[in-house]
Coordinates of N, CA and C and ligand atoms in Angstrom, one line a residue:
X1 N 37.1 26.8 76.8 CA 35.6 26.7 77.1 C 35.4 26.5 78.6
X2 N 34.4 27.2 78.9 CA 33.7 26.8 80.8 C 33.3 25.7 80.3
X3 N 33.4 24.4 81.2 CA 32.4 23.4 81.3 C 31.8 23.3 83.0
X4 N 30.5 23.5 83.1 CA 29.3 23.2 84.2 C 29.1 21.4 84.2
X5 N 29.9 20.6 85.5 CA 29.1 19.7 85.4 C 28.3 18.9 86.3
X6 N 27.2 18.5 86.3 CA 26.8 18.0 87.6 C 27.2 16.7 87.8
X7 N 26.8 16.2 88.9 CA 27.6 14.8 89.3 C 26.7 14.2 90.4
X8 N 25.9 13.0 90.4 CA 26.3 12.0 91.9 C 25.1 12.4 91.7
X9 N 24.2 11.7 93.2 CA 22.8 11.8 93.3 C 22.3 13.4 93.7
X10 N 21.2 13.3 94.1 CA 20.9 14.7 95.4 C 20.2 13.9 96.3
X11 N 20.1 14.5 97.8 CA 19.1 13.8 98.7 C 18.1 14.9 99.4
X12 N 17.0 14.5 99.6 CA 15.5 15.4 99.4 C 15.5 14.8 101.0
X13 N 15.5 15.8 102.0 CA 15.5 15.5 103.9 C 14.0 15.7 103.8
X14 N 13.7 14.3 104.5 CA 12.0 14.9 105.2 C 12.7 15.0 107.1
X15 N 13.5 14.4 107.4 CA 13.5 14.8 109.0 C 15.2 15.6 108.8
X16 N 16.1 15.4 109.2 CA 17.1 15.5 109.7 C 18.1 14.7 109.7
X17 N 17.4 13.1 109.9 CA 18.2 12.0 109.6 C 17.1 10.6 108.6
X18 N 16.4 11.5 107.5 CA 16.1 10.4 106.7 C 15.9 11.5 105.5
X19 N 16.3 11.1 104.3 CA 16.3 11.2 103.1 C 15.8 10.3 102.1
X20 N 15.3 11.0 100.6 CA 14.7 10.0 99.6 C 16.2 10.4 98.6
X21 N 16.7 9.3 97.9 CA 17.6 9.4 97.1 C 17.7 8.5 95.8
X22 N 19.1 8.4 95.6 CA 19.4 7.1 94.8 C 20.7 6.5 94.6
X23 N 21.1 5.2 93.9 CA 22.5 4.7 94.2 C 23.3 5.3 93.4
X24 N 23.1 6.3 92.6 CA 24.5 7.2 91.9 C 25.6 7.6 93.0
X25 N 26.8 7.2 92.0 CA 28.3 7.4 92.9 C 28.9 8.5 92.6
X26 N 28.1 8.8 91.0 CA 29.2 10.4 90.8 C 30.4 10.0 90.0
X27 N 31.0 8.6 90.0 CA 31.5 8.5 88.7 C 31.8 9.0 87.4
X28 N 30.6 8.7 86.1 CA 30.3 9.1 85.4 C 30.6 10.9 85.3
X29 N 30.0 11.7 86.7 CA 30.8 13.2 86.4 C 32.0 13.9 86.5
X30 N 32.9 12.6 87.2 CA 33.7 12.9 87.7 C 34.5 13.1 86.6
X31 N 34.2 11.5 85.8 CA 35.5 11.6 85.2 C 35.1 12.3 83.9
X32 N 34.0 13.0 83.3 CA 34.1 14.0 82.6 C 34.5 14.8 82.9
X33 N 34.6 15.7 84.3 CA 35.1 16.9 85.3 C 36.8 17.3 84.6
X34 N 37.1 15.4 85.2 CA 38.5 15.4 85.2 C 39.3 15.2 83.7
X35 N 38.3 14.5 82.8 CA 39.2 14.5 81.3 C 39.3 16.4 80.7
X36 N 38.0 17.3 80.8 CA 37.9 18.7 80.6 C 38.9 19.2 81.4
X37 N 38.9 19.0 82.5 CA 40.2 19.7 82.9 C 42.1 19.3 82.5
X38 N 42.0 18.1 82.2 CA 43.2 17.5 81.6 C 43.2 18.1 80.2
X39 N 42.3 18.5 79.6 CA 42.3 19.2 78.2 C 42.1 20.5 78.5
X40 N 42.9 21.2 79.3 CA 42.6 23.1 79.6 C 41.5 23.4 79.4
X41 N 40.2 23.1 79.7 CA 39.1 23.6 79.9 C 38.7 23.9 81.1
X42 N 38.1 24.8 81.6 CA 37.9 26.0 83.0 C 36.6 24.7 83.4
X43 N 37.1 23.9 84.7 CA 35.3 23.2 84.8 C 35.4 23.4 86.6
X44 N 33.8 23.8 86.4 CA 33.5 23.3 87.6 C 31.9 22.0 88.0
X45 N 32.5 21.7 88.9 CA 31.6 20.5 89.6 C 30.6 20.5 90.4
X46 N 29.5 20.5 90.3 CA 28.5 20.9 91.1 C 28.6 19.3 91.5
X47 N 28.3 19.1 92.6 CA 28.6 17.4 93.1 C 27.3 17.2 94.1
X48 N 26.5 16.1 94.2 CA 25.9 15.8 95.3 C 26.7 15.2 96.1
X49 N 26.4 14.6 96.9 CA 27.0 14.1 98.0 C 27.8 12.7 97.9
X50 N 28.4 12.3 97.6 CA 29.0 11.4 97.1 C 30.8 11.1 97.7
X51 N 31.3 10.1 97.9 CA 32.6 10.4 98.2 C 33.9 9.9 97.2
X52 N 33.9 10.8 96.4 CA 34.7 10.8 95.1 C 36.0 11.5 95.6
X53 N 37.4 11.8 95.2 CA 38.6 12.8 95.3 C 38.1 14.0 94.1
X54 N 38.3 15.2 94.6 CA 38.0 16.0 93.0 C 38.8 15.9 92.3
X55 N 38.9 15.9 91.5 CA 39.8 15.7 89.9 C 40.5 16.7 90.2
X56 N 41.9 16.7 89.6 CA 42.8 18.0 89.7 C 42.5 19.2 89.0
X57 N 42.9 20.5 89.4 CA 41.6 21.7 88.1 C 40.7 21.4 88.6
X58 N 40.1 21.0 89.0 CA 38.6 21.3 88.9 C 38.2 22.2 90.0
X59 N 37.2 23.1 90.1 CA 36.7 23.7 91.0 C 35.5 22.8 91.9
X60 N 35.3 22.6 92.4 CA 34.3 21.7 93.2 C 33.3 22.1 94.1
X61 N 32.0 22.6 93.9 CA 30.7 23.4 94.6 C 30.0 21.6 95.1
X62 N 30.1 21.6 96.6 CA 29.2 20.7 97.2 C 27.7 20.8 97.5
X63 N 26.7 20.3 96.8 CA 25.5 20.4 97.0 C 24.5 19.4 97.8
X64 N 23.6 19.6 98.0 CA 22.6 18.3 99.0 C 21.2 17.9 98.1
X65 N 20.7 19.0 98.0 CA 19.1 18.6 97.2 C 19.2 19.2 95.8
X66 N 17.9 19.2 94.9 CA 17.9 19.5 93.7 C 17.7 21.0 93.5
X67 N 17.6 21.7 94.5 CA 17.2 22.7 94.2 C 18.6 23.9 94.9
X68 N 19.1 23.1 95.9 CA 20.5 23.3 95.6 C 21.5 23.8 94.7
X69 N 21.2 22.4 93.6 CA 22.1 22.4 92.9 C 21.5 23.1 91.5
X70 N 20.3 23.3 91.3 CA 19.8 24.4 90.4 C 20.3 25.3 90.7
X71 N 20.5 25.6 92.0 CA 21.2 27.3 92.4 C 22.7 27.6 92.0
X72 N 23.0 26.3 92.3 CA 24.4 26.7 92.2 C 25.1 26.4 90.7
X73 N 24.2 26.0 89.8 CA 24.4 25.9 88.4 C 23.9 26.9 87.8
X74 N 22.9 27.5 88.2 CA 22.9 29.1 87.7 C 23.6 30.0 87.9
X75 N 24.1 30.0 89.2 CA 24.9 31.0 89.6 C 26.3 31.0 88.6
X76 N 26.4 29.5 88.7 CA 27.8 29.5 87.3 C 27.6 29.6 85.9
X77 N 26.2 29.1 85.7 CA 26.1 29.6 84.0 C 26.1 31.0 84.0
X78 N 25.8 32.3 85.0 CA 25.5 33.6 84.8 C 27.0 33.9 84.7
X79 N 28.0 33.3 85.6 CA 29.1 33.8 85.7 C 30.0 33.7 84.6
X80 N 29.8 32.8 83.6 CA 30.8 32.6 82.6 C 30.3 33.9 81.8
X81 N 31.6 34.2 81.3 CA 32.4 35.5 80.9 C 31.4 35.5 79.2
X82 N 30.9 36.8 78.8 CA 30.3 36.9 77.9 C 31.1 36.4 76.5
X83 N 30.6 36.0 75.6 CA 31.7 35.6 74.3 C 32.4 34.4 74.8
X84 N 32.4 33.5 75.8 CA 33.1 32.3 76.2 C 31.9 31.1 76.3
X85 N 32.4 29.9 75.4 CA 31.0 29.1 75.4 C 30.8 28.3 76.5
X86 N 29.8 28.6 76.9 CA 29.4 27.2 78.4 C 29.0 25.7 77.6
X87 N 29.4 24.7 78.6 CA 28.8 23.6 78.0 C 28.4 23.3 79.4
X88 N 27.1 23.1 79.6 CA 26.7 22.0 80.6 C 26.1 20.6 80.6
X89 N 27.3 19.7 80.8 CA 27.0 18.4 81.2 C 26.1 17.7 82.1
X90 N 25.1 17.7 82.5 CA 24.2 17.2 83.7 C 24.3 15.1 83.6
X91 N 25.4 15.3 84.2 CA 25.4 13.4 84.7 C 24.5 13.3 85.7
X92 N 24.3 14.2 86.8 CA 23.7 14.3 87.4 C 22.6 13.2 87.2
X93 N 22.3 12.1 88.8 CA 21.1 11.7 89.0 C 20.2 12.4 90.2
X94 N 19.3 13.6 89.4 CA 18.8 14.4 90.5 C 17.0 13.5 90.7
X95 N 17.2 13.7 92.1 CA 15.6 13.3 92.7 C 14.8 14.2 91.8
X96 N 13.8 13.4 91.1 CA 12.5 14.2 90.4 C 11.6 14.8 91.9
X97 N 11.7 14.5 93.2 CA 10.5 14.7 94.3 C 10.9 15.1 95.3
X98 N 10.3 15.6 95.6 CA 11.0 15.7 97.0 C 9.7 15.8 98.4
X99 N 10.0 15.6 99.6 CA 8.9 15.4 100.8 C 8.7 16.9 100.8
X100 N 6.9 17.2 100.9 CA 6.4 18.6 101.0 C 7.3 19.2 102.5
X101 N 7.0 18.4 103.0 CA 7.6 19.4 104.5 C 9.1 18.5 104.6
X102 N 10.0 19.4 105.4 CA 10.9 18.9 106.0 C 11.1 19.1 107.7
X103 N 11.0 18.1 108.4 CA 10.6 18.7 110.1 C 11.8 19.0 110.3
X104 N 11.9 19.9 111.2 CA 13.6 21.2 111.9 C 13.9 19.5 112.7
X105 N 13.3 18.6 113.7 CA 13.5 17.9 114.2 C 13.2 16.3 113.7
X106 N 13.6 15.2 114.8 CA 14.0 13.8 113.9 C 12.5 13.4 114.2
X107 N 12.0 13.3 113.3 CA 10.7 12.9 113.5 C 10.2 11.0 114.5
X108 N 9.5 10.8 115.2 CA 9.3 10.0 116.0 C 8.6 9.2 115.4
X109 N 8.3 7.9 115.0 CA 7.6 6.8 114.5 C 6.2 7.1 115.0
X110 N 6.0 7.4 116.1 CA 4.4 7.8 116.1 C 3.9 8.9 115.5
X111 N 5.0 9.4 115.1 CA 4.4 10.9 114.7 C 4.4 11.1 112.9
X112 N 5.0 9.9 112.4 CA 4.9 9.8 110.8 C 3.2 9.1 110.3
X113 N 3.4 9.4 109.4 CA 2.0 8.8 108.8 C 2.3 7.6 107.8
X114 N 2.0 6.5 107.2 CA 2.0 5.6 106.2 C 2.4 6.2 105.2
X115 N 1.7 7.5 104.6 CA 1.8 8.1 103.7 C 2.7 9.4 103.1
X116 N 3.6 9.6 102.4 CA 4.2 10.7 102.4 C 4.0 11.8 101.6
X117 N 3.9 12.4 102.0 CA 3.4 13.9 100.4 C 4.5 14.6 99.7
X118 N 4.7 14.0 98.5 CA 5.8 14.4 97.8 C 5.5 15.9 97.1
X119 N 6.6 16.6 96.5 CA 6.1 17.8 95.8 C 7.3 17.7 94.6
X120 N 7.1 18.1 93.7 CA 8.3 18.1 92.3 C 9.3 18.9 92.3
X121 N 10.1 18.1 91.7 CA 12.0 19.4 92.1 C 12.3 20.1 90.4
X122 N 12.9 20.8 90.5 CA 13.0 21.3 89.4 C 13.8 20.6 88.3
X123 N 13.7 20.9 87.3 CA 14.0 19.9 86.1 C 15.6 20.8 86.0
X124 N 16.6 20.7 86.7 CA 17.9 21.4 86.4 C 18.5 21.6 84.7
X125 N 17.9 20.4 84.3 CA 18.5 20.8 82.8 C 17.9 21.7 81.9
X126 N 16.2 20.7 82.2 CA 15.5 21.9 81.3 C 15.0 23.3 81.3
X127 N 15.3 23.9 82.8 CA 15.2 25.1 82.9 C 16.5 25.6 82.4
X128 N 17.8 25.1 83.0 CA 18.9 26.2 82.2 C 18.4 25.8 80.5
X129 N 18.1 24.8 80.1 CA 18.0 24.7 78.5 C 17.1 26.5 78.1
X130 N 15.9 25.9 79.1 CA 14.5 26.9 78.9 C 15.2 28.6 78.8
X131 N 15.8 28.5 79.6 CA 16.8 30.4 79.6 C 17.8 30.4 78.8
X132 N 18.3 29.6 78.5 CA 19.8 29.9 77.6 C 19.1 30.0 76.1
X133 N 18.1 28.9 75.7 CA 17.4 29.2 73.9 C 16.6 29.9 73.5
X134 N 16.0 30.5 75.2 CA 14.7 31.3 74.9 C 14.8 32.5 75.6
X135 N 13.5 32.9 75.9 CA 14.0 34.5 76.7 C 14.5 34.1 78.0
X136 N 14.8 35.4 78.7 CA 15.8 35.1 79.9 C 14.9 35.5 81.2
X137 N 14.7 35.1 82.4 CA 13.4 35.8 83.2 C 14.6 36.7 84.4
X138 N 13.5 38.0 84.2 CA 13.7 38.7 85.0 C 14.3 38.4 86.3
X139 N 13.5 37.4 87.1 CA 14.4 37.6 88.3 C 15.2 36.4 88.5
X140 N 15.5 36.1 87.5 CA 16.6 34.5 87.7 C 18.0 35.0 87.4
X141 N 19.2 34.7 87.4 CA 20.5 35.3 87.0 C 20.3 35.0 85.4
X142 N 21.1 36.0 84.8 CA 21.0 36.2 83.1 C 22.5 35.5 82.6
X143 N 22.1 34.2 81.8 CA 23.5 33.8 81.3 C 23.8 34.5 79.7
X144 N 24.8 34.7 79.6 CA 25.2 35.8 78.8 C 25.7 35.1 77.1
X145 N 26.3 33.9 78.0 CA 27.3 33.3 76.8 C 26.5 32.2 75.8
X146 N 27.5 32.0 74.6 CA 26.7 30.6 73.9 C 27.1 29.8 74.5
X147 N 25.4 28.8 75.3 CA 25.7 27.5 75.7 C 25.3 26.3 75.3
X148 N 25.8 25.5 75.1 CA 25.7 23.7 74.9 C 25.2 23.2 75.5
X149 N 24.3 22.4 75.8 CA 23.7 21.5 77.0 C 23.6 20.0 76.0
X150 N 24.2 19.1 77.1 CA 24.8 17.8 76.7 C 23.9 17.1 78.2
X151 N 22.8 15.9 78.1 CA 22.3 15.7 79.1 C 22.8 14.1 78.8
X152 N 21.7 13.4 80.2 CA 22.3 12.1 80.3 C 20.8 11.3 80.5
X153 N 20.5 10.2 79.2 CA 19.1 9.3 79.7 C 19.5 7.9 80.2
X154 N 19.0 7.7 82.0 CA 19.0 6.4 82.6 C 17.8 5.9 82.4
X155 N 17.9 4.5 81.2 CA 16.7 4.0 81.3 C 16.9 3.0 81.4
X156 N 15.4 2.3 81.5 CA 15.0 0.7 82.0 C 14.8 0.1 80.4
X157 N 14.2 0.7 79.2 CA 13.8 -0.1 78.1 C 13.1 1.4 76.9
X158 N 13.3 0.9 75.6 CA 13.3 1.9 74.9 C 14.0 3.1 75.2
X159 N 15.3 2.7 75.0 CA 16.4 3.6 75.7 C 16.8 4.7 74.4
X160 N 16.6 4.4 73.1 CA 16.6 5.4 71.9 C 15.6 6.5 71.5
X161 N 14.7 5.4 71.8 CA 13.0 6.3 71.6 C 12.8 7.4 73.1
X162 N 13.1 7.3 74.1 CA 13.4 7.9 75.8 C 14.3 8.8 75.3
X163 N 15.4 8.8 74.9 CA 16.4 9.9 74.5 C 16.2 11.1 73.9
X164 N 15.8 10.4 72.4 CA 15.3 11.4 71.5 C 14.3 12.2 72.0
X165 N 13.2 11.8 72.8 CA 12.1 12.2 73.3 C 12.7 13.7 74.6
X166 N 14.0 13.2 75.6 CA 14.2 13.8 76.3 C 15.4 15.1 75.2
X167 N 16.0 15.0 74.6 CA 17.0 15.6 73.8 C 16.2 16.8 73.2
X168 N 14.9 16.2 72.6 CA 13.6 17.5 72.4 C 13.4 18.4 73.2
X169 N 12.9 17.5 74.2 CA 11.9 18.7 75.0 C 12.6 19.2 76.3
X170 N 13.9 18.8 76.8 CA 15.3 19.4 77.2 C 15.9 20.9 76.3
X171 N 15.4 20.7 75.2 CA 16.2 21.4 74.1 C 18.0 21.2 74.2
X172 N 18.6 20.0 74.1 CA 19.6 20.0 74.3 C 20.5 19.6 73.0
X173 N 21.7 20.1 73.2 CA 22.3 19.1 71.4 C 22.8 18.2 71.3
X174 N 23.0 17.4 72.9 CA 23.4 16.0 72.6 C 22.6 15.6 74.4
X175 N 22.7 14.3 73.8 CA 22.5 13.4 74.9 C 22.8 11.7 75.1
X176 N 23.2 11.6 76.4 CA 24.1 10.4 75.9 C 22.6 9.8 77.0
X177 N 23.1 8.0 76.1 CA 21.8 7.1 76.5 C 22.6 6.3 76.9
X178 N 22.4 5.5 78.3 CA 22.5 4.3 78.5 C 21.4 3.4 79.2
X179 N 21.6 2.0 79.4 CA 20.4 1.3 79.6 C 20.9 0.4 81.0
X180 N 20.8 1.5 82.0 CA 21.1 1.2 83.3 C 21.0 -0.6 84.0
X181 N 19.9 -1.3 83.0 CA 20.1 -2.6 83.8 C 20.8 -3.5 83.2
X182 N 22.0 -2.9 82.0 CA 22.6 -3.4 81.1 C 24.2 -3.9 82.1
X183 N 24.6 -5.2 82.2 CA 25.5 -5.6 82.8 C 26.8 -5.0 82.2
X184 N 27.4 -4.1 83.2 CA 29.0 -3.3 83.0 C 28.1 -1.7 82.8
X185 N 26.7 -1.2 83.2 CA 26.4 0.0 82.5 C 25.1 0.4 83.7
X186 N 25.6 1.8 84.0 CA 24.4 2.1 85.1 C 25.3 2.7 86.7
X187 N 24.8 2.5 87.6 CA 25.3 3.1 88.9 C 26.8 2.6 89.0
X188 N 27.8 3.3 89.5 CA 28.3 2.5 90.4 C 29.6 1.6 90.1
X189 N 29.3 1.3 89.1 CA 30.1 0.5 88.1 C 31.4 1.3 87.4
X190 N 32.2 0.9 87.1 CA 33.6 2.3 86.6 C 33.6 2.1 85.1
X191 N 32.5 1.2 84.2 CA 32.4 0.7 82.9 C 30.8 1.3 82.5
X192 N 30.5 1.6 81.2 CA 29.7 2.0 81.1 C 29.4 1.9 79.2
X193 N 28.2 1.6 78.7 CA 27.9 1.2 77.2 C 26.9 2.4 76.8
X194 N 26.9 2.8 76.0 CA 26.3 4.2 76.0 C 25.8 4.8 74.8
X195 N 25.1 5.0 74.3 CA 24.5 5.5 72.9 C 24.2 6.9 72.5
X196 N 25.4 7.7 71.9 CA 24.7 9.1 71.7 C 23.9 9.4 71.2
X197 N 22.9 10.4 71.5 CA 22.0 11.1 70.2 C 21.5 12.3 70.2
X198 N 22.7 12.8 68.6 CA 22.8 14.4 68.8 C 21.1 15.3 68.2
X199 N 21.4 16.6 68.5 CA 20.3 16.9 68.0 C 19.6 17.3 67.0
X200 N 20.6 16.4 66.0 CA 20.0 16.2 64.1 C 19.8 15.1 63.9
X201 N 19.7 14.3 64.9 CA 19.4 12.8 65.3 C 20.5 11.9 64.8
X202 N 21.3 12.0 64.1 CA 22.0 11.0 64.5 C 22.3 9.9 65.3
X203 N 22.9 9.1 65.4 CA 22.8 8.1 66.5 C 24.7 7.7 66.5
X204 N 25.0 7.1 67.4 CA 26.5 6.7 67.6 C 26.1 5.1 68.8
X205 N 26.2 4.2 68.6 CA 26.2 3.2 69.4 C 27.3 2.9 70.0
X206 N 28.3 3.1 71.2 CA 29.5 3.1 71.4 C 29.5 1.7 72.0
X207 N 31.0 1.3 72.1 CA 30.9 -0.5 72.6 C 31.0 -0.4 74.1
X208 N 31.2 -1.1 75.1 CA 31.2 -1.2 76.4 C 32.6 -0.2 76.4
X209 N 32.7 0.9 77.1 CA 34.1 1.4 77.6 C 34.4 1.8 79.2
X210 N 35.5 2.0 79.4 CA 35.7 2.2 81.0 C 34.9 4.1 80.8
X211 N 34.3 4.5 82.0 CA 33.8 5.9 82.1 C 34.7 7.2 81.6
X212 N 36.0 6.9 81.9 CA 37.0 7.4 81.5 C 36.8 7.8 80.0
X213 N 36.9 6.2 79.4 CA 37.0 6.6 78.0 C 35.6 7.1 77.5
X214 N 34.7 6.9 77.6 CA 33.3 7.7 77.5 C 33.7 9.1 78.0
X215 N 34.2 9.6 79.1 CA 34.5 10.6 79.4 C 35.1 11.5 78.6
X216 N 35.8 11.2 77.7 CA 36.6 11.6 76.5 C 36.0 11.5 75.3
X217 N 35.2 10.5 74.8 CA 34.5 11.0 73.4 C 33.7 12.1 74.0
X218 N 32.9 12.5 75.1 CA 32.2 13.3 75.2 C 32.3 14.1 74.8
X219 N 33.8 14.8 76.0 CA 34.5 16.0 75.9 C 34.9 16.1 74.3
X220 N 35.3 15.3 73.7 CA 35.5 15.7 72.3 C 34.5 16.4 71.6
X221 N 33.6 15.4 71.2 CA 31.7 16.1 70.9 C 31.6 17.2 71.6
X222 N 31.8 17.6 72.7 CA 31.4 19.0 73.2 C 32.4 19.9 72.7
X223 N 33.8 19.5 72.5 CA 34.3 20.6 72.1 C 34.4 20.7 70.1
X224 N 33.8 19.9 69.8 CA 33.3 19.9 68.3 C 32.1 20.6 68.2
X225 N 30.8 21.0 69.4 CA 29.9 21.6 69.1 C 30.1 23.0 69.0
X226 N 31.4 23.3 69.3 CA 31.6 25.1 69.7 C 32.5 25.3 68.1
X227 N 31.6 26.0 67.2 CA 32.1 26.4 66.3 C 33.6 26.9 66.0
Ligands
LIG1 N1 17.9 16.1 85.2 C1 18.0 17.3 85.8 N2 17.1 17.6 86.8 C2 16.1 16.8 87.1 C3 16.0 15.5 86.5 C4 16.9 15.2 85.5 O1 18.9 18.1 85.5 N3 15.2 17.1 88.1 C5 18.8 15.8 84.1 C6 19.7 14.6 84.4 O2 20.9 15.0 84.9 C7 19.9 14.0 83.0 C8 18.6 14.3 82.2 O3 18.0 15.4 82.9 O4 21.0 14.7 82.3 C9 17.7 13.1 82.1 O5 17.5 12.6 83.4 P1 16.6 11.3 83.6 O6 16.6 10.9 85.1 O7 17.1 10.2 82.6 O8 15.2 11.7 83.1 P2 14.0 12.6 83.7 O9 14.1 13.9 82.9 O10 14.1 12.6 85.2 O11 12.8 11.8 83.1 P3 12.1 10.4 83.5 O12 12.2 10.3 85.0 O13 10.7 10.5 83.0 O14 12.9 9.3 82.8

């Protein structure tokens, strides 16, 4: 199987030298990157900015913003080989916003405003979801193959009811939950507690594990979804 996975934050430049971001380390993609490739699966890594080592096998595409890395995840879902199943994992914590303008230069403290005008970044999962279950648009790259989309919910509270909710309207067939202000679970951390839920609703409560081993039920469940 191809696996597509994203990893680590993105950062949205309004000058040159200031960005809006977040504290994801990239962890969590890595080490799914790296268990798929330890099990002969073809993976590549779409990565924000992050300073991780790439996992061995893996192919590694370095990205900056969200719209970046939409590009460069389509370019790889189009490329996987007809009749070969894609799975795309989005660990990814992508900026939902980003600043309307970006200045070519470092902008000067007198020359900012209080206020900043944000504009919306693209939903990376739900649009590959949107083209892979439904029709395919003309001028976007055409993915060919059967694909899986396996997403990731960081929440603050009602972390089951948020999942299910995102798992829908993602159109995805699994999605793993965790409840980011949960102690050992969230940024950063190399431990993580995590709650699947596939998309016949099922539910799996898993106990606190290192990312690693999460990394591996995953990859299991993903390669149980390919007929
Ligand atoms: N995701 C994405 N592109 C975005 C936002 C999110 O691909 N612009 C993916 C994430 O990688 C994750 C899933 O969508 O797999 C859910 O992300 P999350 O931040 O939990 O939720 P959002 O969809 O951003 O919704 P909300 O901010 O309302 O919780």
């Amino acid at each position: 199987m191809k696996f597509v996975v994203t990893a680590g934050p993105t950062r949205e430049y309004l000058d040159p030298v200031r960005f809006l971001s977040n504290p994801s380390t990239g962890k969590m993609g890595f080490a799914v990157a790296r268990v798929a490739a330890m099990r002969g699966h073809e993976v590549v890594l779409v990565a924000g900015p992050v300073s991780l080592k790439t996992p061995k096998g893996v192919r590694r595409i370095d990205v900056t913003s969200a719209r970046d890395m939409l590009a460069a995840v389509e370019e790889e879902m189009a490329k996987a080989k007809s009749g070969k199943p894609t799975i795309f994992v989005a660990t990814a914590a992508v900026a939902d916003w980003r600043p309307a303008k970006c200045a070519p230069r470092k902008l000067k403290k007198g020359q900012m405003s209080d206020t900043l005008k944000l504009v919306r970044n693209p939903d990376i999962l739900k649009e590959i979801g949107r083209r892979t279950k439904t029709a395919q648009s003309p001028t976007r790259p055409i993915i060919h193959s059967p694909t899986y989309l396996v997403g990731f919910a960081a929440e603050t509270n009602d972390v089951i009811a948020e999942a299910r909710r995102k798992c829908r309207e993602k159109n995805l067939d699994m999605i793993v939950a965790n409840d980011v202000t949960e102690k050992g679970s969230g940024f950063g951390v190399d431990t993580n507690r995590v709650t699947l839920v596939r998309k016949d609703g099922s539910v799996d409560r898993l106990p606190l594990m290192t990312k690693l081993a999460v990394a591996r039920r995953i990859v299991r469940e993903c390669e149980d979804l390919c007929p």
